[in-house]
Amino acid sequence: MDIRPSRTGRPPWMERPSRLGRGGKILAISLISVVVIYPFLAVVATSLSSESDIAASGGLVIWPSHPTFDAYRYVFSGGIVSQALWISFLVTVVGTALSMAATIGMAYGLSRSGVVGGRFFLATALFTMLFTPGVIPMFLTVQKLGMYNTLASLVVPSLVSAFNLVVLRSFFMGLPAELLDAARIDGLGDWRILTRVVLPLSKAVLAVVALFYAVSYWNAFFSALLYLNDTSKWPLALVLRGLVIGGEATSAANEGVVPQQAVQMAVVVVSVVPIAAIYPFLQRYFTKGVLTGAVKG
Amino acid sequence: MHTPHSLGRRGFLRGVGAAAALATGGSTLAACGSGKAATVNKAGSAAQVQLPTYTPLSNGPTPDLPGTDAGVPAGFYNYPASPTAAFASPPLSGGKFSAMTPLFTAPPPSRGSNPAWQAVEKKLGASVDITMVVGDDFDTKLSTLIAGGGLPDLIQYDGLGGVPTISNLPQFLDSQIADLTELIGGDKIKAYPHLAAIPKVFWEQCTVAGRLYFLPIPRGISAGAGLYRQDLFAAAGVNSYKDIKNSDDFLTLLKELTNPGKDRYALATNAGGNYYGLPIFEQIFGVPNKWRVDGAGKLTADIETDEFKAALEFMVKVAKAGCYYPGSQGWTKAKMEDAFQSGKAALIYDGLPALSTSVWATAQKIDPNARLMPFVPFGANGGAGVAYQDNVVFAGTMLKKADPAKLAEVLKIADFLAAPFGTEEYLLKTYGVEGADYTLDANHNPVQTDQGKNDSNVTWKYVAAPQLVTYNPGVNALTDAAHQAYSELVPMALPDPTATLYSPTFGKQGVSLYKAVTDTLTQVIGGQSSMSSFDSAVKTWRSNGGDQMRSEFEQAYANAPKS
């Protein structure tokens, strides 16, 4: 490619873009944005529409002509959705915290050389990645540990994800050994090396792993379906599943009440907003070059 | 076609998923029943069993439109003015019980914050913990509980009259489920008067391998042949389904109803078990209900009949004429119903119970002239069409094995929940507590409050239930139409001759074998395959297990005493 300076003396990528080029980019980005935003917009608009508007539009509404908060009022009136929202929040926060603690501890231990039984524990963890336990063995384990119909059943069986463990371990192993040696010479023990040196250097990967855990706890419905009997313990994902597919299950028998589409969409909005809201706060960690300058001096 | 009726409620994939989930548990079950495997694996039929004696209640309310013992639901315009108490005092005195049912609505508030739940238990005299499982996931949870232990006292079984949803069903029933034959067979049912008031036709669905294992949750015998927009039909010159004389008339009408310029089509369908509204056409063309049995006890599957082929050829013509809403084969059921309510489709296959006061009201808001009516099939060659006994029961309820005293208590719970329309108990379990959950309008009809809409989602009606009624408060025209449809459909409804017979091959392979046929079927209607590929799909079905099922069912049929 010809990268000789142009008449202005600047390389081509520093030139002002042509009008056509800019227009093209704006058009392309706008189109992509519409494709991305349209489903969200339709979900929000439908949740704000009356049932007859939805039926008249044949499904999803793009602009609510008679906006109403009825669906949201209904969703929050029974206390079921607000209770489920609270349960999901609790499970996500507590679960993510416990998972992070367990995964960090295990990953740090396994990233150090000379740990007794390190290979065995690593192999055991990796084994679960290759061979996942069946539904019934998991169920029996949960039952025998006395966790059936408790919120612990949503957290403990999925406390450590082997994938996340491997990601963290690899990252910890990639940290410069000189840094850790220096810390040790300065008199720090493993605990303080982990908390003072390793973790501050690993913010980016910790943010990613925490997000993986948080999203999986937030979305988990299958464990709740199997292990929870009491509807007051249901997380939002399971309530949402009931509302969205409950009415689809029936054909000839047609057990009546298909939840109104507005209600379905309102629950979708309620379940998406909290998890979407934390993305911007974590985003800065994704882009930060954390290791810049770590080994200076 | 076998699948739309037998699998409609759960759908194919879910059935397959449940079967997969059961793969681990299956062997355990087989082992449990191995001692009696030889006897329980035999095919059996309802005719061998002494079913509960039908004893109608003498003090029930008088319906506006009477029902029949053959299963036509009685029609009520309004709730009776002064509901009677079915029980003077609570039938039980304490105790804790458990049940498990599917859930097709939002989950209800749990007992602590649900006055309706508390009131039902108070009137019953015992507490009942109900595990409610989102409809689609019910079979998964059930199979896990079967394998893992911890079955509740009352368990719904949704495979009655269709593909068994529990593998090795007879062995499972034999080892874990109470045999009701001796407990409530014959006159013994009279100890439970509300269960005794359920006609025999519903109990006939409740046997396996010659024993009575289930309590029925009755429905209206036939789910009908779809729903139609009477206003749109009238605009096309046909006032009622009765004016359609044969398939030529019908095709002309469907073309007349289709007007893409106005975004209106004669038909809409949806993804899943609808297959372009196949059941409508099957019933018009007189296809047998799953199997046809001749005088010598030989069975012919529906897909093997000339009638089925004629129906399929007709549907291909309808599709070619552009009468289906384009793309609707990918729709959800809710979307299809929306299209129907808004008049974008004039005829859909949807169960008759889908018509309700609220659906009617939604359609009337869009078009005040909208009239949503049940469609009753005519004969393709003139004369009468056929209907199917495809919605006799919603499901059956099994009782976990226990000592006789405990079983008697569990049956009392079922009897309580079978208190019929018109009683205080029915009002309570269906609508909740007056004041908090509903108020009565001028015609004594309960109008639910927002709280009531949530509180009343407790699934009592799926634990045990009385005979169905047609009740659409405020829309007498709809109650009339539904009652009229049931009155016409029930007498012409063909039974499935294998409904109470058991075939091990059907239990194991029924789902997967028919999937291949229905896949081909939709391709033929959609124009991607020719009729000859349907013929070869039927041949494959035969050789892969269809013939085996046939001979097993034939053997079971021969062994069953004829009533």
mmCIF file of C-alpha atoms in Angstrom, chain B residues 36-205:
data_model
loop_
_atom_site.group_PDB
_atom_site.id
_atom_site.type_symbol
_atom_site.label_atom_id
_atom_site.label_comp_id
_atom_site.label_asym_id
_atom_site.label_seq_id
_atom_site.Cartn_x
_atom_site.Cartn_y
_atom_site.Cartn_z
ATOM 1 C CA LYS B 36 -43.901 -58.426 38.306
ATOM 2 C CA ALA B 37 -42.496 -57.281 34.998
ATOM 3 C CA ALA B 38 -44.140 -60.100 33.146
ATOM 4 C CA THR B 39 -47.625 -59.160 34.303
ATOM 5 C CA VAL B 40 -47.385 -55.381 34.280
ATOM 6 C CA ASN B 41 -45.836 -55.225 30.848
ATOM 7 C CA LYS B 42 -48.871 -56.851 29.318
ATOM 8 C CA ALA B 43 -51.249 -54.667 27.456
ATOM 9 C CA GLY B 44 -54.528 -54.086 29.197
ATOM 10 C CA SER B 45 -57.689 -52.054 28.772
ATOM 11 C CA ALA B 46 -60.233 -50.083 30.749
ATOM 12 C CA ALA B 47 -62.931 -52.632 30.031
ATOM 13 C CA GLN B 48 -61.216 -55.122 32.336
ATOM 14 C CA VAL B 49 -61.409 -52.804 35.309
ATOM 15 C CA GLN B 50 -64.353 -52.196 37.572
ATOM 16 C CA LEU B 51 -64.566 -48.436 37.202
ATOM 17 C CA PRO B 52 -66.109 -46.166 39.856
ATOM 18 C CA THR B 53 -69.908 -46.121 39.685
ATOM 19 C CA TYR B 54 -71.208 -42.860 38.278
ATOM 20 C CA THR B 55 -73.465 -41.234 40.861
ATOM 21 C CA PRO B 56 -74.612 -37.711 39.928
ATOM 22 C CA LEU B 57 -75.027 -35.225 42.751
ATOM 23 C CA SER B 58 -78.638 -34.577 43.607
ATOM 24 C CA ASN B 59 -78.258 -31.085 45.013
ATOM 25 C CA GLY B 60 -76.277 -29.355 42.242
ATOM 26 C CA PRO B 61 -77.380 -26.085 40.643
ATOM 27 C CA THR B 62 -79.584 -26.181 37.540
ATOM 28 C CA PRO B 63 -77.542 -25.165 34.500
ATOM 29 C CA ASP B 64 -78.895 -22.800 31.848
ATOM 30 C CA LEU B 65 -77.779 -25.294 29.223
ATOM 31 C CA PRO B 66 -77.751 -28.890 30.461
ATOM 32 C CA GLY B 67 -74.734 -31.147 30.078
ATOM 33 C CA THR B 68 -74.782 -34.867 29.376
ATOM 34 C CA ASP B 69 -73.328 -37.997 30.938
ATOM 35 C CA ALA B 70 -71.512 -38.555 27.659
ATOM 36 C CA GLY B 71 -69.415 -35.541 28.552
ATOM 37 C CA VAL B 72 -71.042 -32.392 27.102
ATOM 38 C CA PRO B 73 -70.223 -29.739 29.709
ATOM 39 C CA ALA B 74 -73.210 -27.946 31.221
ATOM 40 C CA GLY B 75 -73.449 -24.244 30.344
ATOM 41 C CA PHE B 76 -73.965 -21.457 32.847
ATOM 42 C CA TYR B 77 -74.573 -17.816 31.917
ATOM 43 C CA ASN B 78 -73.935 -16.667 35.471
ATOM 44 C CA TYR B 79 -72.630 -18.073 38.723
ATOM 45 C CA PRO B 80 -75.517 -19.418 40.845
ATOM 46 C CA ALA B 81 -76.909 -16.703 43.114
ATOM 47 C CA SER B 82 -76.547 -18.570 46.381
ATOM 48 C CA PRO B 83 -73.677 -21.050 46.215
ATOM 49 C CA THR B 84 -74.158 -24.100 48.395
ATOM 50 C CA ALA B 85 -71.549 -25.499 50.749
ATOM 51 C CA ALA B 86 -70.347 -28.899 49.569
ATOM 52 C CA PHE B 87 -68.912 -29.658 52.995
ATOM 53 C CA ALA B 88 -70.565 -28.706 56.257
ATOM 54 C CA SER B 89 -67.278 -29.165 58.108
ATOM 55 C CA PRO B 90 -63.689 -29.692 56.960
ATOM 56 C CA PRO B 91 -63.291 -33.240 55.586
ATOM 57 C CA LEU B 92 -59.885 -33.638 57.229
ATOM 58 C CA SER B 93 -58.688 -32.869 60.701
ATOM 59 C CA GLY B 94 -55.086 -31.808 60.375
ATOM 60 C CA GLY B 95 -52.168 -33.325 58.546
ATOM 61 C CA LYS B 96 -49.612 -32.272 55.979
ATOM 62 C CA PHE B 97 -49.845 -33.399 52.381
ATOM 63 C CA SER B 98 -47.969 -32.679 49.193
ATOM 64 C CA ALA B 99 -48.800 -32.491 45.506
ATOM 65 C CA MET B 100 -47.092 -31.704 42.248
ATOM 66 C CA THR B 101 -48.703 -30.113 39.193
ATOM 67 C CA PRO B 102 -47.722 -28.131 36.130
ATOM 68 C CA LEU B 103 -48.175 -24.376 36.108
ATOM 69 C CA PHE B 104 -49.350 -22.446 33.064
ATOM 70 C CA THR B 105 -49.555 -18.984 34.596
ATOM 71 C CA ALA B 106 -47.353 -16.730 36.666
ATOM 72 C CA PRO B 107 -46.528 -18.438 39.950
ATOM 73 C CA PRO B 108 -48.932 -17.530 42.759
ATOM 74 C CA PRO B 109 -47.765 -15.926 45.993
ATOM 75 C CA SER B 110 -46.764 -18.651 48.435
ATOM 76 C CA ARG B 111 -49.014 -19.692 51.279
ATOM 77 C CA GLY B 112 -47.799 -17.082 53.764
ATOM 78 C CA SER B 113 -48.905 -14.153 51.624
ATOM 79 C CA ASN B 114 -51.798 -15.824 49.854
ATOM 80 C CA PRO B 115 -55.143 -15.587 51.683
ATOM 81 C CA ALA B 116 -56.810 -17.781 49.049
ATOM 82 C CA TRP B 117 -54.372 -20.642 49.673
ATOM 83 C CA GLN B 118 -54.834 -20.334 53.432
ATOM 84 C CA ALA B 119 -58.628 -20.273 53.101
ATOM 85 C CA VAL B 120 -58.682 -23.434 50.980
ATOM 86 C CA GLU B 121 -56.561 -25.273 53.533
ATOM 87 C CA LYS B 122 -58.752 -24.056 56.368
ATOM 88 C CA LYS B 123 -61.862 -25.358 54.653
ATOM 89 C CA LEU B 124 -60.096 -28.586 53.790
ATOM 90 C CA GLY B 125 -58.748 -29.081 57.295
ATOM 91 C CA ALA B 126 -55.195 -29.899 56.230
ATOM 92 C CA SER B 127 -52.201 -28.232 54.648
ATOM 93 C CA VAL B 128 -51.135 -29.101 51.122
ATOM 94 C CA ASP B 129 -47.720 -28.127 49.792
ATOM 95 C CA ILE B 130 -48.001 -27.900 46.042
ATOM 96 C CA THR B 131 -44.864 -28.023 43.950
ATOM 97 C CA MET B 132 -45.791 -26.090 40.841
ATOM 98 C CA VAL B 133 -43.562 -26.645 37.850
ATOM 99 C CA VAL B 134 -43.558 -24.494 34.725
ATOM 100 C CA GLY B 135 -45.593 -26.509 32.218
ATOM 101 C CA ASP B 136 -42.832 -27.304 29.760
ATOM 102 C CA ASP B 137 -40.462 -28.470 32.465
ATOM 103 C CA PHE B 138 -42.911 -30.685 34.314
ATOM 104 C CA ASP B 139 -41.768 -33.972 32.823
ATOM 105 C CA THR B 140 -38.113 -33.146 33.489
ATOM 106 C CA LYS B 141 -38.764 -32.476 37.145
ATOM 107 C CA LEU B 142 -41.034 -35.484 37.481
ATOM 108 C CA SER B 143 -38.492 -37.848 35.999
ATOM 109 C CA THR B 144 -35.819 -36.434 38.312
ATOM 110 C CA LEU B 145 -38.044 -36.962 41.336
ATOM 111 C CA ILE B 146 -38.915 -40.480 40.240
ATOM 112 C CA ALA B 147 -35.261 -41.389 39.969
ATOM 113 C CA GLY B 148 -34.074 -39.340 42.922
ATOM 114 C CA GLY B 149 -36.883 -40.157 45.306
ATOM 115 C CA GLY B 150 -39.191 -37.770 47.112
ATOM 116 C CA LEU B 151 -42.424 -38.124 45.154
ATOM 117 C CA PRO B 152 -45.290 -36.132 46.697
ATOM 118 C CA ASP B 153 -48.646 -37.650 47.739
ATOM 119 C CA LEU B 154 -50.503 -36.499 44.638
ATOM 120 C CA ILE B 155 -48.686 -36.356 41.321
ATOM 121 C CA GLN B 156 -50.037 -35.313 37.997
ATOM 122 C CA TYR B 157 -49.420 -37.602 35.043
ATOM 123 C CA ASP B 158 -49.898 -35.943 31.680
ATOM 124 C CA GLY B 159 -49.415 -38.842 29.301
ATOM 125 C CA LEU B 160 -52.928 -40.298 29.538
ATOM 126 C CA GLY B 161 -54.279 -41.450 26.200
ATOM 127 C CA GLY B 162 -51.089 -40.375 24.424
ATOM 128 C CA VAL B 163 -47.423 -41.136 24.389
ATOM 129 C CA PRO B 164 -46.416 -42.203 27.912
ATOM 130 C CA THR B 165 -44.293 -39.472 29.470
ATOM 131 C CA ILE B 166 -42.783 -41.850 32.018
ATOM 132 C CA SER B 167 -40.678 -44.649 30.647
ATOM 133 C CA ASN B 168 -41.530 -48.173 31.776
ATOM 134 C CA LEU B 169 -44.846 -46.775 32.946
ATOM 135 C CA PRO B 170 -46.467 -50.039 34.098
ATOM 136 C CA GLN B 171 -43.419 -50.946 36.203
ATOM 137 C CA PHE B 172 -43.282 -47.478 37.699
ATOM 138 C CA LEU B 173 -46.980 -47.552 38.579
ATOM 139 C CA ASP B 174 -46.678 -51.012 40.026
ATOM 140 C CA SER B 175 -43.756 -50.127 42.254
ATOM 141 C CA GLN B 176 -44.527 -46.600 43.398
ATOM 142 C CA ILE B 177 -48.155 -45.678 42.743
ATOM 143 C CA ALA B 178 -51.252 -46.745 44.667
ATOM 144 C CA ASP B 179 -53.584 -49.101 42.807
ATOM 145 C CA LEU B 180 -56.989 -47.441 43.089
ATOM 146 C CA THR B 181 -58.964 -50.376 41.725
ATOM 147 C CA GLU B 182 -59.836 -51.815 45.112
ATOM 148 C CA LEU B 183 -60.016 -48.437 46.836
ATOM 149 C CA ILE B 184 -62.601 -46.679 44.699
ATOM 150 C CA GLY B 185 -63.742 -49.214 42.091
ATOM 151 C CA GLY B 186 -67.497 -49.841 41.849
ATOM 152 C CA ASP B 187 -69.621 -48.490 44.690
ATOM 153 C CA LYS B 188 -66.635 -47.760 46.896
ATOM 154 C CA ILE B 189 -66.353 -44.413 45.152
ATOM 155 C CA LYS B 190 -69.537 -43.351 46.963
ATOM 156 C CA ALA B 191 -67.412 -42.495 49.987
ATOM 157 C CA TYR B 192 -66.145 -39.622 47.808
ATOM 158 C CA PRO B 193 -69.372 -38.173 46.354
ATOM 159 C CA HIS B 194 -67.759 -35.493 44.196
ATOM 160 C CA LEU B 195 -65.406 -37.948 42.560
ATOM 161 C CA ALA B 196 -68.391 -40.272 42.095
ATOM 162 C CA ALA B 197 -70.148 -37.499 40.141
ATOM 163 C CA ILE B 198 -67.526 -37.716 37.382
ATOM 164 C CA PRO B 199 -69.055 -39.749 34.508
ATOM 165 C CA LYS B 200 -67.573 -43.054 33.425
ATOM 166 C CA VAL B 201 -66.236 -41.736 30.128
ATOM 167 C CA PHE B 202 -63.529 -39.848 32.050
ATOM 168 C CA TRP B 203 -62.554 -42.771 34.305
ATOM 169 C CA GLU B 204 -62.097 -44.945 31.239
ATOM 170 C CA GLN B 205 -58.958 -42.960 30.474
#
